Tab-separated table of C-alpha atoms and ligand atoms in Angstrom:
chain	number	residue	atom	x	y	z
Z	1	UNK	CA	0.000	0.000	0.000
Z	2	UNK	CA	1.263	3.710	-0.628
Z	3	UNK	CA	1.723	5.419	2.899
Z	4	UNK	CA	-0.184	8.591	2.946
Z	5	UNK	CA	2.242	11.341	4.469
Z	6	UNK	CA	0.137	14.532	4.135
Z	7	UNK	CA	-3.108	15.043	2.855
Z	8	UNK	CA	-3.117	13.828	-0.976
Z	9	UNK	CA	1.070	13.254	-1.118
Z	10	UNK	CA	1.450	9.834	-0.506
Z	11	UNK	CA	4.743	7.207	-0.435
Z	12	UNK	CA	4.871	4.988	-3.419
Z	13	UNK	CA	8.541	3.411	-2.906
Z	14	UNK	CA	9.651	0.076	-2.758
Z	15	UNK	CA	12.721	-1.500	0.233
Z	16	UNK	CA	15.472	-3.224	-1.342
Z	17	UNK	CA	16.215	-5.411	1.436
Z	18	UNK	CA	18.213	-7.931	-0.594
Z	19	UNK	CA	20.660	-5.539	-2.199
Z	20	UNK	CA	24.202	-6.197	-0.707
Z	21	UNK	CA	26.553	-3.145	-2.461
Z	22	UNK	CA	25.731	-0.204	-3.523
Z	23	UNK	CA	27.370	0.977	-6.885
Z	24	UNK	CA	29.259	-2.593	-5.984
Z	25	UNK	CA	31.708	-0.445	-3.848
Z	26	UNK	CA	30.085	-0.123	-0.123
Z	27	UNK	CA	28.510	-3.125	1.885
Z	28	UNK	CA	24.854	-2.344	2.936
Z	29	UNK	CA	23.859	-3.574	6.447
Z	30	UNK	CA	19.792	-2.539	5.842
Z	31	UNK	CA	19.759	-2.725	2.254
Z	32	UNK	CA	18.199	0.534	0.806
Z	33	UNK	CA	14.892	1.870	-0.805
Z	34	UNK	CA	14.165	3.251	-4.081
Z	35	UNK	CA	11.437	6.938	-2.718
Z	36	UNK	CA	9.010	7.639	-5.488
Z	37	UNK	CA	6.418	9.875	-4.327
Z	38	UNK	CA	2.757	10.729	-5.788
Z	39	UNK	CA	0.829	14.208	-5.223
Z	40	UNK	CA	-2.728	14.804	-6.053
Z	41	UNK	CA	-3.630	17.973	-6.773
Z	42	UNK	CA	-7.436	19.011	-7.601
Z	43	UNK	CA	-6.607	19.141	-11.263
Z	44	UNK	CA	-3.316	17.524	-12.051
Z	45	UNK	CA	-0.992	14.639	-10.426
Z	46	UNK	CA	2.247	13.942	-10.325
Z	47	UNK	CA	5.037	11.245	-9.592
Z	48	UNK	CA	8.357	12.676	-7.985
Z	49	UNK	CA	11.533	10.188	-8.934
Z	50	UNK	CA	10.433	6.594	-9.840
Z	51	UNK	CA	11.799	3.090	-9.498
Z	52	UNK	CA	15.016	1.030	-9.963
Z	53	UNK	CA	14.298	-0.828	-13.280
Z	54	UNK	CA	14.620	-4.297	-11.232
Z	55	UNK	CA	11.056	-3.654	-9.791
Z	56	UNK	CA	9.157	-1.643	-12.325
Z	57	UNK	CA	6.838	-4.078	-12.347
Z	58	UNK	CA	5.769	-3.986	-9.338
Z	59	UNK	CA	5.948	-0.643	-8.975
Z	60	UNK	CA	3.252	-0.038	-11.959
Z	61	UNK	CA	0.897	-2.887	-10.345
Z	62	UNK	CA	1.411	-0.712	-7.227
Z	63	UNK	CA	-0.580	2.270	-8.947
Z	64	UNK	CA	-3.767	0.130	-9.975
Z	65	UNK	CA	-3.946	-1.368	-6.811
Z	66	UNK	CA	-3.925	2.087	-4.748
Z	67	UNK	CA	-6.712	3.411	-7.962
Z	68	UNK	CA	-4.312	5.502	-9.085
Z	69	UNK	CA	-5.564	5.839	-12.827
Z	70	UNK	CA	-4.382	9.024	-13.879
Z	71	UNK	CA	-0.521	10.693	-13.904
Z	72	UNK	CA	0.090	14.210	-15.746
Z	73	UNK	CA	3.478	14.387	-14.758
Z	74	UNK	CA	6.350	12.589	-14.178
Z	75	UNK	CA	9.433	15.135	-12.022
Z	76	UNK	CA	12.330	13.208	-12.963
Z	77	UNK	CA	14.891	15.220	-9.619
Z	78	UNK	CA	17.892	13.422	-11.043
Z	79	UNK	CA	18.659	11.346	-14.457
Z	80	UNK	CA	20.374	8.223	-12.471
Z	81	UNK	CA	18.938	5.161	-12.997
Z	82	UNK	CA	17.577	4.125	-9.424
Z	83	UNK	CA	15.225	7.005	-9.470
Z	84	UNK	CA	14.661	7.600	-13.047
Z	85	UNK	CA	14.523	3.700	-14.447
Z	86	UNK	CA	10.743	3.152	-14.822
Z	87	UNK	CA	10.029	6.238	-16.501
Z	88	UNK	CA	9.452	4.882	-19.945
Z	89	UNK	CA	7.207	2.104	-18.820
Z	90	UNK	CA	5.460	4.666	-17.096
Z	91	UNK	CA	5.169	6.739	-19.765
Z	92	UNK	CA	3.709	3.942	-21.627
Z	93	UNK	CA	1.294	3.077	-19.079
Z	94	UNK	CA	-0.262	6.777	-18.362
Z	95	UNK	CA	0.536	8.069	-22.526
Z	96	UNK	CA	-0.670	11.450	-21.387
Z	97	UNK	CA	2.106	11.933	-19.212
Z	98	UNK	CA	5.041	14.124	-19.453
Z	99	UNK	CA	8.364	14.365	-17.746
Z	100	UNK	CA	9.495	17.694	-16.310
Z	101	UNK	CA	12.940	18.161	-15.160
Z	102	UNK	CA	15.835	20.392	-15.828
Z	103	UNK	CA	17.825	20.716	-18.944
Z	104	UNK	CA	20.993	18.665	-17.829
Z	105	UNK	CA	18.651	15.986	-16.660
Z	106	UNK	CA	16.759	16.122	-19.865
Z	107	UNK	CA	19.567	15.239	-21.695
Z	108	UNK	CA	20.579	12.347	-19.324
Z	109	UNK	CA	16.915	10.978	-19.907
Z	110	UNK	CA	17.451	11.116	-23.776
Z	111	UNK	CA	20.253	9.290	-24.021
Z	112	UNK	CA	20.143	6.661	-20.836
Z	113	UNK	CA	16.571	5.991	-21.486
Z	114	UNK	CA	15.691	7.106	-24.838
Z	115	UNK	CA	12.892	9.325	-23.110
Z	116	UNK	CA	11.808	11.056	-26.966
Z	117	UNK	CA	12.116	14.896	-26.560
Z	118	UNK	CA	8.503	15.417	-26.722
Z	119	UNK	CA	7.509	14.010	-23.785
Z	120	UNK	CA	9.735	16.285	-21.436
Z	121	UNK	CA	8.724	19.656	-20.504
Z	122	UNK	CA	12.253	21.176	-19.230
Z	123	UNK	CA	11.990	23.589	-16.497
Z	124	UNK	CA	13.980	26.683	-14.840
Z	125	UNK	CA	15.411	27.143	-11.104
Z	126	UNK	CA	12.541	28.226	-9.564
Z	127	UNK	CA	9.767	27.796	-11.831
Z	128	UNK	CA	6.292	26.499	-11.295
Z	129	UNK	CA	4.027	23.960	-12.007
Z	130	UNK	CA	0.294	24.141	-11.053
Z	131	UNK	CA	-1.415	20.886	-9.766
Z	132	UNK	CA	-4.469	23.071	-9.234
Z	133	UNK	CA	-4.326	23.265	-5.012
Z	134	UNK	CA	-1.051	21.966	-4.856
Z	135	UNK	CA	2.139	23.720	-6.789
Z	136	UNK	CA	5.735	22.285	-7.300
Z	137	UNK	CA	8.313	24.709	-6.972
Z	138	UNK	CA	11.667	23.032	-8.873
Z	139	UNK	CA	14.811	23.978	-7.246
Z	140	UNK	CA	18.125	23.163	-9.630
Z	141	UNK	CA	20.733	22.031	-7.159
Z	142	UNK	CA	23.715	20.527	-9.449
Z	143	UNK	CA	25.795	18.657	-7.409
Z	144	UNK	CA	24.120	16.691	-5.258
Z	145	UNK	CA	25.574	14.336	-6.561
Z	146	UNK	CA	25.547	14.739	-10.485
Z	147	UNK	CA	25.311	17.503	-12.166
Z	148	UNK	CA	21.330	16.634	-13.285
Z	149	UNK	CA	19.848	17.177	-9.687
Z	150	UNK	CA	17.576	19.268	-8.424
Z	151	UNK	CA	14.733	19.509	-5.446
Z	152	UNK	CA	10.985	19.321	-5.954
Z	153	UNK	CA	9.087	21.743	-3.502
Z	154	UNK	CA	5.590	21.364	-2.697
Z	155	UNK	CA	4.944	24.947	-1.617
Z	156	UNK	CA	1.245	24.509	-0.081
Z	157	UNK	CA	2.818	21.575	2.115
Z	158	UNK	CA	5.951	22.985	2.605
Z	159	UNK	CA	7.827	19.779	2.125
Z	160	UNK	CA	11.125	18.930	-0.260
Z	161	UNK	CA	11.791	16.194	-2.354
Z	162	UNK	CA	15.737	16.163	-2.279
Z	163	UNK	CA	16.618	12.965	-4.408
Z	164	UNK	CA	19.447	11.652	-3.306
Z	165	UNK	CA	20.613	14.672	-0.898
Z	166	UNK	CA	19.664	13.930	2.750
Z	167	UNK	CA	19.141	10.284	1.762
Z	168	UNK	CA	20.723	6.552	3.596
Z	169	UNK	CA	20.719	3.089	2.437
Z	170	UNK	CA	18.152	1.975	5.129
Z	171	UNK	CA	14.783	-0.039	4.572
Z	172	UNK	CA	11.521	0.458	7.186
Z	173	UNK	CA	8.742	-0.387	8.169
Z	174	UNK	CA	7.357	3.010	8.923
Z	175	UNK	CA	8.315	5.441	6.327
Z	176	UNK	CA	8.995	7.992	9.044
Z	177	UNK	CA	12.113	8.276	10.136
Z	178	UNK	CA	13.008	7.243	13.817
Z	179	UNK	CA	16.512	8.673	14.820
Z	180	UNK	CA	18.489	5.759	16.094
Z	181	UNK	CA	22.022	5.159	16.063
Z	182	UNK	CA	21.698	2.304	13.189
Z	183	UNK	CA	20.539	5.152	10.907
Z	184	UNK	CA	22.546	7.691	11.906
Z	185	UNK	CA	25.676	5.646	10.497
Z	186	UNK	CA	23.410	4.162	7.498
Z	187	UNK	CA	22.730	7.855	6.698
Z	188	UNK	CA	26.888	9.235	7.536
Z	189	UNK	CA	27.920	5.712	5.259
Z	190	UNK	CA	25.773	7.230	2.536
Z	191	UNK	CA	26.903	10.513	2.845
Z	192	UNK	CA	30.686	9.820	2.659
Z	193	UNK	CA	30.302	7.925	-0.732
Z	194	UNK	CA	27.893	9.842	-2.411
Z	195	UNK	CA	27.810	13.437	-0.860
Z	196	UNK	CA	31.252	13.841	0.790
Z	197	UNK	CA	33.354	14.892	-2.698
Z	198	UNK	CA	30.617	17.290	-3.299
Z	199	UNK	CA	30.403	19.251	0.797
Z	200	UNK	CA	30.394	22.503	-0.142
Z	201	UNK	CA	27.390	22.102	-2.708
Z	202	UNK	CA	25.928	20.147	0.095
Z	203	UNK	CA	26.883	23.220	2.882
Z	204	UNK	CA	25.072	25.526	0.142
Z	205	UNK	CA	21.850	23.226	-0.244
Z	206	UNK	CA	21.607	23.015	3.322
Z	207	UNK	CA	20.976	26.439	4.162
Z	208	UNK	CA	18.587	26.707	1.019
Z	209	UNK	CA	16.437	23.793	2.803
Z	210	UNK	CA	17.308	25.430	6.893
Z	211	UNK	CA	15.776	29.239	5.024
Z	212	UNK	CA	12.580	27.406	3.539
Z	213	UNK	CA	12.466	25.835	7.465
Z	214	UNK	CA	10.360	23.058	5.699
Z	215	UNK	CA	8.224	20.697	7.663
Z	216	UNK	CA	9.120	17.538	5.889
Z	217	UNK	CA	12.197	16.642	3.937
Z	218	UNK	CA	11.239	13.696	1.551
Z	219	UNK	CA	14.250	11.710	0.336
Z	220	UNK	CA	14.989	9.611	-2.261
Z	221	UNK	CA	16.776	6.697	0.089
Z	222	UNK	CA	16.046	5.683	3.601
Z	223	UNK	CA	12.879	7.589	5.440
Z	224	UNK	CA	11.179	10.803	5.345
Z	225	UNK	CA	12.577	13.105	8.230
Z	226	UNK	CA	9.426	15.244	10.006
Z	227	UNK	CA	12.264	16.475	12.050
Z	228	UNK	CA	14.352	17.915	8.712
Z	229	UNK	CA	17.244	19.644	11.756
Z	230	UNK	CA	17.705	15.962	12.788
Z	231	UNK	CA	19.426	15.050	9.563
Z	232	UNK	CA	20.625	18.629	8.158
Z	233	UNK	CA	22.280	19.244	11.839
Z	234	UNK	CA	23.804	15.920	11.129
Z	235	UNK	CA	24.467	17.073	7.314
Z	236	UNK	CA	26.305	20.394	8.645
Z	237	UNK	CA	28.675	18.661	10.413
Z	238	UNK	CA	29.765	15.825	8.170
Z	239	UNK	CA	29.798	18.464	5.708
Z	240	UNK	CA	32.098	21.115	7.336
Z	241	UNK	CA	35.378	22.417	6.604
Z	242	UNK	CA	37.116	21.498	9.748
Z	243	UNK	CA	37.676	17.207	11.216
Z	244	UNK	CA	37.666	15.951	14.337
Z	245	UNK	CA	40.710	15.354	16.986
Z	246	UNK	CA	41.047	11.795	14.748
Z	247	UNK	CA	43.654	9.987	13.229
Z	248	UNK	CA	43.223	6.639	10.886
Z	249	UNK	CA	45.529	4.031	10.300
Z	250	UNK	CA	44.268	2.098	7.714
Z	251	UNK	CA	46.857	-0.832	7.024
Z	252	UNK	CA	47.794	-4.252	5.363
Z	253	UNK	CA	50.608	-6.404	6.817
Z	254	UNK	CA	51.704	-9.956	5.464
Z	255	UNK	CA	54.199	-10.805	8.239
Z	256	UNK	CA	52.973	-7.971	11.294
Z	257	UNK	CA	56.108	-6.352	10.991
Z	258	UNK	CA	54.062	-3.268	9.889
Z	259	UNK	CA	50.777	-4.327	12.457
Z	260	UNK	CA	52.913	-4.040	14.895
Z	261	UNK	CA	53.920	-0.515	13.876
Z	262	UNK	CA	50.381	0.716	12.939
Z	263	UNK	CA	49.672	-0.412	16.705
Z	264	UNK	CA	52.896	1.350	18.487
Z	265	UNK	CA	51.950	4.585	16.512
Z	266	UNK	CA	48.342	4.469	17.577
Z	267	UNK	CA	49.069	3.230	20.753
Z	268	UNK	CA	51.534	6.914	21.595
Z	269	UNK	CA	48.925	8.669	19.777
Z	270	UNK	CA	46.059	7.455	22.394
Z	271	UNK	CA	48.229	8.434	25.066
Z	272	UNK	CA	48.433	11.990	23.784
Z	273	UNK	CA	44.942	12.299	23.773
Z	274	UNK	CA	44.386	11.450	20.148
Z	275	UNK	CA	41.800	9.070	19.014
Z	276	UNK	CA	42.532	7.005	16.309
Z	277	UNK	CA	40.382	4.174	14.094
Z	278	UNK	CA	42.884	1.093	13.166
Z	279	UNK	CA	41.060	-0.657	9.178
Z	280	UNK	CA	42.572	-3.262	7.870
Z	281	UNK	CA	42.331	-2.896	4.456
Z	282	UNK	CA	41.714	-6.448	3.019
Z	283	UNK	CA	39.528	-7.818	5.271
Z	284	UNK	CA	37.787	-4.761	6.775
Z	285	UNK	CA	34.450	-3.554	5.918
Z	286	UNK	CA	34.862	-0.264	3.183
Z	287	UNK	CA	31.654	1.375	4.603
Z	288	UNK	CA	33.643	1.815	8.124
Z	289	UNK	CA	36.440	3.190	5.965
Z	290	UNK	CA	34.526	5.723	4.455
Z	291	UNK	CA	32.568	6.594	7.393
Z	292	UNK	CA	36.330	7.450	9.188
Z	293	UNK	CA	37.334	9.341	6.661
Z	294	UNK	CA	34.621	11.792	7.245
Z	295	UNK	CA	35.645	12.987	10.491
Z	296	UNK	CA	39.368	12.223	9.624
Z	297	UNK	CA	42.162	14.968	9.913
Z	298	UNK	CA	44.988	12.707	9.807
Z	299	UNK	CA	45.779	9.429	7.160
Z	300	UNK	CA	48.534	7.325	8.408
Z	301	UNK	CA	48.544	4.530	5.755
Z	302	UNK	CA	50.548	1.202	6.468
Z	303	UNK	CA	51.737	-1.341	3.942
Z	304	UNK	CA	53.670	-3.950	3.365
Z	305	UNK	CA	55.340	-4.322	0.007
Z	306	UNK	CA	54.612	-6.752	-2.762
Z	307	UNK	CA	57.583	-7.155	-5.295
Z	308	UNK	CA	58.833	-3.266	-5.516
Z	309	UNK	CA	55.852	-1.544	-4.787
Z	310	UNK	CA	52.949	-1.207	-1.836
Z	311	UNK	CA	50.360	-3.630	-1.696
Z	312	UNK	CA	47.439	-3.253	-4.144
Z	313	UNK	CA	44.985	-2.912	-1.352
Z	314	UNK	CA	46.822	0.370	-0.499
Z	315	UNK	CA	46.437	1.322	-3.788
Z	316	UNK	CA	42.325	0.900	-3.219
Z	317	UNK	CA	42.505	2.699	-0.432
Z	318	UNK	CA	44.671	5.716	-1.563
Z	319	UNK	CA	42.647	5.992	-4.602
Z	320	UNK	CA	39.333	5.658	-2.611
Z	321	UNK	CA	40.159	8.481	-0.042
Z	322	UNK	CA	41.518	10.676	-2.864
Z	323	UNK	CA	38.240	10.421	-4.862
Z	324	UNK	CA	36.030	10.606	-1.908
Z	325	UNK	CA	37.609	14.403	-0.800
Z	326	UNK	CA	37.775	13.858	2.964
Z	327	UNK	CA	38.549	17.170	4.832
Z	328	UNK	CA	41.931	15.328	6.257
Z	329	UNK	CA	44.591	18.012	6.253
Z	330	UNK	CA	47.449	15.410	7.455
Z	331	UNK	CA	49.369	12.122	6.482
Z	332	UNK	CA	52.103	9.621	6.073
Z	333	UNK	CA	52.876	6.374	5.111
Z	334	UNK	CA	54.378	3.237	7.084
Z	335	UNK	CA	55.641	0.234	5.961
Z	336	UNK	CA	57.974	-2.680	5.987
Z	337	UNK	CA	59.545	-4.128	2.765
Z	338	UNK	CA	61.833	-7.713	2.415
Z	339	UNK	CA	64.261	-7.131	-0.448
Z	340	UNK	CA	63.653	-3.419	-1.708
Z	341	UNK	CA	61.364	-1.096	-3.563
Z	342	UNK	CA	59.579	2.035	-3.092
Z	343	UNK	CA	56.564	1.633	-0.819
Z	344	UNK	CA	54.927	5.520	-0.859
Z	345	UNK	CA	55.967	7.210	-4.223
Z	346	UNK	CA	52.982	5.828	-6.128
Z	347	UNK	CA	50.480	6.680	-2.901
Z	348	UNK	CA	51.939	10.054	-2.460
Z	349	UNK	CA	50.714	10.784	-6.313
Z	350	UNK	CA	47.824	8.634	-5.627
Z	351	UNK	CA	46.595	11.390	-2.738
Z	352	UNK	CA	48.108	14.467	-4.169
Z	353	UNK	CA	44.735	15.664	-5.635
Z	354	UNK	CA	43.997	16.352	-1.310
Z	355	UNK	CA	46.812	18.613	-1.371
Z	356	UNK	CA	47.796	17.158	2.481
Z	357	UNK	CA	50.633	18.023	4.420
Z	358	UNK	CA	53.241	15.174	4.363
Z	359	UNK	CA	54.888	13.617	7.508
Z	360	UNK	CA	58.340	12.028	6.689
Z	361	UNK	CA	57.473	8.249	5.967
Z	362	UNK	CA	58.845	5.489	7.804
Z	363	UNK	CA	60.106	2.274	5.508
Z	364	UNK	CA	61.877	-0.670	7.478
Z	365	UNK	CA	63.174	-3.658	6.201
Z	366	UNK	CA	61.823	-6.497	8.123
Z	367	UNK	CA	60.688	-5.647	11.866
Z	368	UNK	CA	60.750	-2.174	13.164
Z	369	UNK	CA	64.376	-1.551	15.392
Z	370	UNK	CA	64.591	0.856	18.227
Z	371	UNK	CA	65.966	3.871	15.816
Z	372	UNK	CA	62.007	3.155	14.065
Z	373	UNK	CA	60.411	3.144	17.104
Z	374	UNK	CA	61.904	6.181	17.887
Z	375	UNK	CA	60.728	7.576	14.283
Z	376	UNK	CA	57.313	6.451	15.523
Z	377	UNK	CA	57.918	8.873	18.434
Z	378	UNK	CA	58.385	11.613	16.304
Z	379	UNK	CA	55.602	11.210	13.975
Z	380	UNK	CA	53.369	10.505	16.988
Z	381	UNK	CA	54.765	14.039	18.468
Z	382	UNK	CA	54.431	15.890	15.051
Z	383	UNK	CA	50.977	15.011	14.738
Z	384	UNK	CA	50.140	15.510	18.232
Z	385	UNK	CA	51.745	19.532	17.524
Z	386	UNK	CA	49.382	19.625	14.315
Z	387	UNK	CA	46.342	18.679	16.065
Z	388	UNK	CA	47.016	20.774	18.767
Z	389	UNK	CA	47.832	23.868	15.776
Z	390	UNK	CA	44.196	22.846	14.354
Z	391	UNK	CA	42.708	23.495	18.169
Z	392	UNK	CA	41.538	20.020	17.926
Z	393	UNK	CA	43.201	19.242	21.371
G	401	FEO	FE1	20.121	7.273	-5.856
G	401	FEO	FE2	22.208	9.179	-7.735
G	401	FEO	O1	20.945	7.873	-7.396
């Protein structure tokens, strides 16, 4: 059944609760749900976002079964497929319908999913569209996460559609979102892959939402949030400019010789009051990763070497961070090698695009001596002082 949320805007998603990855990159614990949301006006109706193509089926039998016989128009907020995948068989089951989205979306639509030019009515920031009692106000917000997005304001109700901004791979019961520590890091998981390269677009769409101090903020993952400051108070921080009093070590080791340095540096680092999140990199769970690297200000990487260079997992991992645009300011590599090589060139280039501030690296051969552990010291020390320049202790 669609879940009525105000009077004549009603819930029409579907839970995914089977799907394991996202974009095959993060794990998801809850799976996630595809948001597509119906309003009625007195004269006209209209779908917001629709359905991942896997379930289009159901999805259409979803609209006879709730007598929902008539659609005028289809807002497509964003051209990705998750959201925008069932709108040719919609468009074949309701003919009279039209799409209405911006330009850059329009041309996603065309070519993705051969939507025919004539059925999309292409719209301007801020324009209008009459449902008779109800209007949609389109906001274009590029960036959030693709260039195509925008937000779909129902002025009367005073509630936002925000695709995927504000969203989390979660799946309910209740549509309504119950704060809860489970979502909170389903929601910061989602935010570090998708939003986190793009915080501050999402700083700017935040206070366009906090200045229209909506009553609802409909996404297009997870639930609906009647309490919009829980998740854009949790937005504005993931989002800022400055990380927390955190340093991670993520790490691969074959023989521990570089474990066992990863845990002597974060060891020193606990005792001067910095707080640090150990990953291992091969058999550690990505979405904890990416969640770290949100509040990160300092990347120690460890690695072991494989013929001449650093194991390929670093090489995931550098990349990964480098793409994702974490606020870290800091980092350094650590590693232990058995018959040469160079261990940090290629991950120095690999995290240049962050533009961080390099700590001398630490190579061994073998097992870490006393003159390493007394390196360790000093990298402990000179992160400590850069922590304590960023007032974060
Ligand atoms: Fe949920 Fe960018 O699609």
């Amino acid at each position: 059944m669609f879940q009525k949320i105000k009077e004549n805007i009603f819930y029409a998603g579907m839970n995914d609760c089977g799907r394991l990855f996202f974009d095959e990159l993060i794990p998801l614990e809850k799976g996630t749900s595809y948001n597509s949301y119906i309003v009625i006006g007195s004269e006209k109706t209209a779908v917001i976002d629709t359905m991942y193509p896997k379930f289009t089926q159901e999805y259409l039998k979803s609209f006879d079964e709730n007598g929902i016989t008539k659609v005028d128009y289809i807002i497509a907020n964003h051209g990705e497929q998750d959201h925008s995948g069932s709108i040719p068989a919609l468009l074949e089951k309701f003919p009279n319908a039209i799409v209405v989205t911006n330009a850059v979306c329009a041309g996603n639509l065309k070519e993705m999913l051969l939507v025919p030019s004539e059925k999309i009515k292409i719209i301007k920031n801020d324009e209008e569209l009459s449902l008779g009692n109800k209007t949609l106000q389109f906001k274009i917000t590029p960036g959030v996460h693709w260039p195509d997005t925008m937000f779909t304001y129902i002025k009367e109700d005073n509630i936002i559609s925000t695709c995927d901004f504000l969203g989390a791979h979660y799946t309910f019961d209740d549509v309504f979102a119950v704060p809860s520590k489970e979502l909170e890091k389903s929601a910061k998981k989602y935010f570090a892959e998708i939003m986190m390269p793009f915080s501050s677009v999402c700083r700017k769409y935040i206070q366009l939402i906090k200045d229209l101090k909506v009553e609802m903020v409909l996404p297009s993952h997870g639930p609906i949030h009647k309490n919009p400051d829980y998740i854009l108070d949790l937005y504005t921080d993931w989002a800022g400019e400055k990380g927390k009093n955190l340093v991670i070590l993520p790490y691969v080791s074959m023989y521990n010789s570089t474990e066992n340095m990863i845990d002597y540096l974060s060891n020193k680092l606990n005792e001067k009051g910095i707080n640090t999140f150990k990953y291992d990199m091969v058999n550690g769970n990505l979405g904890d990763l990416a969640i770290s690297l949100v509040d990160a200000t300092t990347i120690i990487m460890g690695a072991s070497m494989v013929l001449a260079g650093p194991h390929p997992a670093a090489f995931n991992t550098a990349y990964l961070a480098s793409v994702l645009r974490p606020k870290a300011k800091v980092a350094s590599f650590i590693g232990s090698y058995g018959w040469g090589g160079n261990l940090f060139g290629k991950l120095s280039e690999l995290l240049a695009p962050l533009k961080l501030d390099i700590i001398e690296p630490i190579q061994v051969k073998g097992k870490a001596k006393s003159d390493d552990y007394i390196k360790l010291d000093n990298m402990a020390e000179e992160i400590y002082k850069k922590h304590k320049e960023f007032g974060l202790i």
